Structure formats: C-alpha cells, structure tokens
PDB file of C-alpha atoms in Angstrom:
ATOM      1  CA  UNK A   1     -62.640 -62.985 -66.767  1.00 52.00           C
ATOM      2  CA  UNK A   2     -65.171 -63.769 -69.446  1.00 58.00           C
ATOM      3  CA  UNK A   3     -64.750 -64.589 -73.106  1.00 63.00           C
ATOM      4  CA  UNK A   4     -65.168 -60.935 -74.024  1.00 73.00           C
ATOM      5  CA  UNK A   5     -61.703 -60.269 -72.601  1.00 90.00           C
ATOM      6  CA  UNK A   6     -59.977 -62.950 -74.683  1.00 92.00           C
ATOM      7  CA  UNK A   7     -59.629 -60.702 -77.734  1.00 91.00           C
ATOM      8  CA  UNK A   8     -57.890 -58.109 -75.593  1.00 94.00           C
ATOM      9  CA  UNK A   9     -55.591 -60.782 -74.160  1.00 96.00           C
ATOM     10  CA  UNK A  10     -54.849 -62.094 -77.657  1.00 95.00           C
ATOM     11  CA  UNK A  11     -54.079 -58.629 -79.023  1.00 95.00           C
ATOM     12  CA  UNK A  12     -51.843 -57.792 -76.053  1.00 96.00           C
ATOM     13  CA  UNK A  13     -50.227 -61.246 -76.010  1.00 96.00           C
ATOM     14  CA  UNK A  14     -51.231 -61.741 -72.386  1.00 96.00           C
ATOM     15  CA  UNK A  15     -50.677 -65.463 -72.766  1.00 96.00           C
ATOM     16  CA  UNK A  16     -51.037 -66.247 -69.071  1.00 95.00           C
ATOM     17  CA  UNK A  17     -54.596 -64.909 -69.081  1.00 95.00           C
ATOM     18  CA  UNK A  18     -55.730 -67.057 -72.009  1.00 96.00           C
ATOM     19  CA  UNK A  19     -57.612 -70.376 -71.853  1.00 94.00           C
ATOM     20  CA  UNK A  20     -55.977 -73.688 -72.889  1.00 95.00           C
ATOM     21  CA  UNK A  21     -54.008 -73.727 -76.142  1.00 95.00           C
ATOM     22  CA  UNK A  22     -56.683 -75.439 -78.257  1.00 95.00           C
ATOM     23  CA  UNK A  23     -59.141 -72.655 -77.479  1.00 96.00           C
ATOM     24  CA  UNK A  24     -56.546 -69.965 -78.143  1.00 96.00           C
ATOM     25  CA  UNK A  25     -55.909 -71.355 -81.625  1.00 97.00           C
ATOM     26  CA  UNK A  26     -59.649 -71.423 -82.339  1.00 97.00           C
ATOM     27  CA  UNK A  27     -60.120 -67.846 -81.154  1.00 96.00           C
ATOM     28  CA  UNK A  28     -57.193 -66.646 -83.275  1.00 97.00           C
ATOM     29  CA  UNK A  29     -58.539 -68.429 -86.369  1.00 98.00           C
ATOM     30  CA  UNK A  30     -62.009 -66.937 -85.858  1.00 96.00           C
ATOM     31  CA  UNK A  31     -60.596 -63.478 -85.209  1.00 95.00           C
ATOM     32  CA  UNK A  32     -58.412 -63.666 -88.337  1.00 97.00           C
ATOM     33  CA  UNK A  33     -61.439 -64.618 -90.444  1.00 98.00           C
ATOM     34  CA  UNK A  34     -63.363 -61.606 -89.100  1.00 96.00           C
ATOM     35  CA  UNK A  35     -60.458 -59.364 -90.084  1.00 96.00           C
ATOM     36  CA  UNK A  36     -60.181 -61.008 -93.534  1.00 98.00           C
ATOM     37  CA  UNK A  37     -56.695 -62.312 -92.753  1.00 98.00           C
ATOM     38  CA  UNK A  38     -55.328 -65.724 -93.680  1.00 99.00           C
ATOM     39  CA  UNK A  39     -56.502 -67.767 -90.667  1.00 98.00           C
ATOM     40  CA  UNK A  40     -53.897 -70.525 -91.045  1.00 98.00           C
ATOM     41  CA  UNK A  41     -50.944 -68.136 -91.312  1.00 99.00           C
ATOM     42  CA  UNK A  42     -52.254 -65.855 -88.572  1.00 98.00           C
ATOM     43  CA  UNK A  43     -52.811 -68.765 -86.185  1.00 98.00           C
ATOM     44  CA  UNK A  44     -49.413 -70.296 -86.998  1.00 98.00           C
ATOM     45  CA  UNK A  45     -47.623 -66.993 -86.375  1.00 98.00           C
ATOM     46  CA  UNK A  46     -49.501 -66.346 -83.143  1.00 98.00           C
ATOM     47  CA  UNK A  47     -49.076 -69.872 -81.824  1.00 98.00           C
ATOM     48  CA  UNK A  48     -45.334 -69.697 -82.533  1.00 97.00           C
ATOM     49  CA  UNK A  49     -45.108 -66.717 -80.160  1.00 97.00           C
ATOM     50  CA  UNK A  50     -47.374 -68.524 -77.684  1.00 97.00           C
ATOM     51  CA  UNK A  51     -45.068 -71.569 -77.724  1.00 96.00           C
ATOM     52  CA  UNK A  52     -41.997 -69.388 -77.159  1.00 96.00           C
ATOM     53  CA  UNK A  53     -43.728 -67.853 -74.137  1.00 95.00           C
ATOM     54  CA  UNK A  54     -44.859 -71.262 -72.905  1.00 93.00           C
ATOM     55  CA  UNK A  55     -41.379 -72.795 -73.184  1.00 93.00           C
ATOM     56  CA  UNK A  56     -39.852 -69.877 -71.301  1.00 90.00           C
ATOM     57  CA  UNK A  57     -42.326 -70.277 -68.474  1.00 66.00           C
ATOM     58  CA  UNK A  58     -41.337 -73.858 -67.677  1.00 51.00           C
TER      59      UNK A  58
END
C-alpha cells in the first residue's frame, strides 16, 4: 500500500501495516502538527502503544 494509507493505519493502530518505526514516529509528529496537537506528547503516547504491540509480537 502507498503512503496515503499510512494515516488510516496510524488512526486504526494497524501497527503491522506501518513502515519501520522511525518513519512511523515522523508521520505521527507531522500528523499531530497538522491537527494542532503537541507533536512530542502525541508521538510519545502513540509510540508507547506501538512498543507494547511490538513487544507482544516477539
């Protein structure tokens, strides 16, 4: 799938469909800025859930 689907994957927390972690963080920061949210807090909260998912997968 293309980049246009990443926002949908982020919103639905479809972590397995997302690109590598570094890109996910960047997308979340950019998305938070567009929504006038605190990018650091938003990314930290999202990446915490991502890490929980990632640790459960291994």
